[in-house]
CSV table of C-alpha atoms in Angstrom, one decimal:
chain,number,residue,atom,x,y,z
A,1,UNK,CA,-41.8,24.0,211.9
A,2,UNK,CA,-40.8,26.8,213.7
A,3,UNK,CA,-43.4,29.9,215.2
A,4,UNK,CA,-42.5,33.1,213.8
A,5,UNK,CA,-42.7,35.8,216.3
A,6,UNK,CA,-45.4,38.4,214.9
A,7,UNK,CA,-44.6,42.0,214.5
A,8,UNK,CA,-47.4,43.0,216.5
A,9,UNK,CA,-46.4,41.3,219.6
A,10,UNK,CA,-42.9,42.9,219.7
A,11,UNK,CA,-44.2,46.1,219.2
A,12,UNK,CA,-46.4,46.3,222.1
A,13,UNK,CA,-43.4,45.4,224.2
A,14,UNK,CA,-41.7,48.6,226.0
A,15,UNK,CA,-37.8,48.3,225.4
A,16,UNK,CA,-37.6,48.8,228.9
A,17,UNK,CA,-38.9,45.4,229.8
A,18,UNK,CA,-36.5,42.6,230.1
A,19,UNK,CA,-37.2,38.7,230.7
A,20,UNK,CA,-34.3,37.5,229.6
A,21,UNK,CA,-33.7,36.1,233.3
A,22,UNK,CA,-36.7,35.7,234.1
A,23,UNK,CA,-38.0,31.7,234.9
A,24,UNK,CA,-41.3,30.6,234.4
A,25,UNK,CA,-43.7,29.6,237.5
A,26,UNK,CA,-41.5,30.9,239.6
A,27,UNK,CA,-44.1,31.6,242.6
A,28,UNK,CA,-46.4,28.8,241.4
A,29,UNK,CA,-46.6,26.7,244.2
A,30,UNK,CA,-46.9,29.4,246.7
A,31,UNK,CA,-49.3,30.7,245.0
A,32,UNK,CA,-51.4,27.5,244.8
A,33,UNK,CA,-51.4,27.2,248.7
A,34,UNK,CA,-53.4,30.7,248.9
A,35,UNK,CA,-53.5,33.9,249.8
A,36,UNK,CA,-55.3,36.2,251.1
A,37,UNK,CA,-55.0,39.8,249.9
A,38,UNK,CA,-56.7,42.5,252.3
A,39,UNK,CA,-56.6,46.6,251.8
A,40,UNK,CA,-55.9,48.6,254.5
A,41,UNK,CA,-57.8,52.2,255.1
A,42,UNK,CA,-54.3,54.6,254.8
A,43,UNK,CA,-54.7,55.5,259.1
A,44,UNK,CA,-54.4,51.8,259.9
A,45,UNK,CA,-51.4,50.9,257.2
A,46,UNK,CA,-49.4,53.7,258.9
A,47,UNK,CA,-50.4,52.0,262.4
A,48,UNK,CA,-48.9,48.7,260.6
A,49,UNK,CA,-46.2,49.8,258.4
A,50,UNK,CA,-44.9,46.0,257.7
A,51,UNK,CA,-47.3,42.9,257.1
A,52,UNK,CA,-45.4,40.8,259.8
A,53,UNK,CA,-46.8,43.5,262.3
A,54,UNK,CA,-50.3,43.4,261.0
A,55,UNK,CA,-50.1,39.2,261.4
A,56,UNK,CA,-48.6,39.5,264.9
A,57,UNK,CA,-51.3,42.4,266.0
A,58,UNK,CA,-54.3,40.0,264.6
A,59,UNK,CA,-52.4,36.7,266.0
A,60,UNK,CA,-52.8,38.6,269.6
A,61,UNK,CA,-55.9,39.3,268.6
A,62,UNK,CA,-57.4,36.1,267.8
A,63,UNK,CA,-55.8,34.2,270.4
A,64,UNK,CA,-57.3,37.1,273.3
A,65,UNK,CA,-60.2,35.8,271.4
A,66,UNK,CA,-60.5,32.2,272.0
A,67,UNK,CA,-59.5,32.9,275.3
A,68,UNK,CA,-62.4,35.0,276.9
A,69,UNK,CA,-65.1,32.9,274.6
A,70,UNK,CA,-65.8,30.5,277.7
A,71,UNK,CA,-69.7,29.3,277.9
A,72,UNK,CA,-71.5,31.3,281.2
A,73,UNK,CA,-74.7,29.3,282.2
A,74,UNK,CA,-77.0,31.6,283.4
A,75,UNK,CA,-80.0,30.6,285.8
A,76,UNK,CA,-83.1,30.6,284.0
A,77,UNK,CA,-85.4,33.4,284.0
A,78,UNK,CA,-88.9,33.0,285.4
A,79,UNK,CA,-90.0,33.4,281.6
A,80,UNK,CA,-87.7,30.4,280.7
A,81,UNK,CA,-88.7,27.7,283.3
A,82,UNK,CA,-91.1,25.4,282.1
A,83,UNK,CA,-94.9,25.4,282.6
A,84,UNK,CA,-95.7,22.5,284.2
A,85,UNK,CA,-99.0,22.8,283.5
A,86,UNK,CA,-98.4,22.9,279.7
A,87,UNK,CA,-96.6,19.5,280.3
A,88,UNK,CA,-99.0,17.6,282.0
A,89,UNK,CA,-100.7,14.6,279.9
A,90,UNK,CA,-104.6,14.8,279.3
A,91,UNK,CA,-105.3,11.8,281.7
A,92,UNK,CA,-103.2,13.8,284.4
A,93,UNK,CA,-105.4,17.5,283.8
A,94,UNK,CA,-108.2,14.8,284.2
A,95,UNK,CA,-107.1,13.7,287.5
A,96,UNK,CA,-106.1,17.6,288.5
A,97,UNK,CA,-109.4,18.9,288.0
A,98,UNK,CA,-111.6,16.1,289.2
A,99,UNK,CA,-114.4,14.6,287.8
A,100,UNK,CA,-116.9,16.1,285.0
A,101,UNK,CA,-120.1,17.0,286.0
């Protein structure tokens, strides 16, 4: 049994459209890897005018980023060092003080 095409439906359709080339699932695949769609503010898209310069300007950007992110140890402040009182055991603040009396 064949669908017949409803009224309805055709009539929505603009007679400009035309899919009579048109193949299904064309961009499928690409489209499951992902995407990311981002809007630029109007000053920075005329800074950008293609996406390959906006990749290549946040490319430089990331990788000026993993370089300066290097781990500085810096010597610890006199608030930071330990207390070695604090660390001391209760038999050793025995000793330290002496005995009761």
């Amino acid at each position: 049994m064949k669908k017949v095409k409803s009224q309805a439906a055709d009539d929505e359709m603009r007679p400009e459209y035309d899919f009579t080339g048109a193949v299904r699932g064309k961009y499928y695949e690409r489209f499951q890897q992902g995407s990311t769609i981002v809007l630029l503010e109007p000053d920075v898209s005329a800074a950008f005018p293609t996406s390959a310069a906006v990749n290549e300007a946040l490319r430089a950007l990331a990788s000026a980023g993993r370089k300066s992110t290097r781990v500085m140890r810096r010597p610890p402040s006199p608030q930071r060092r330990p207390n070695k009182r604090m660390q001391l055991t209760r038999s050793a603040k025995a000793k330290r003080r002496g005995p009761r009396s």
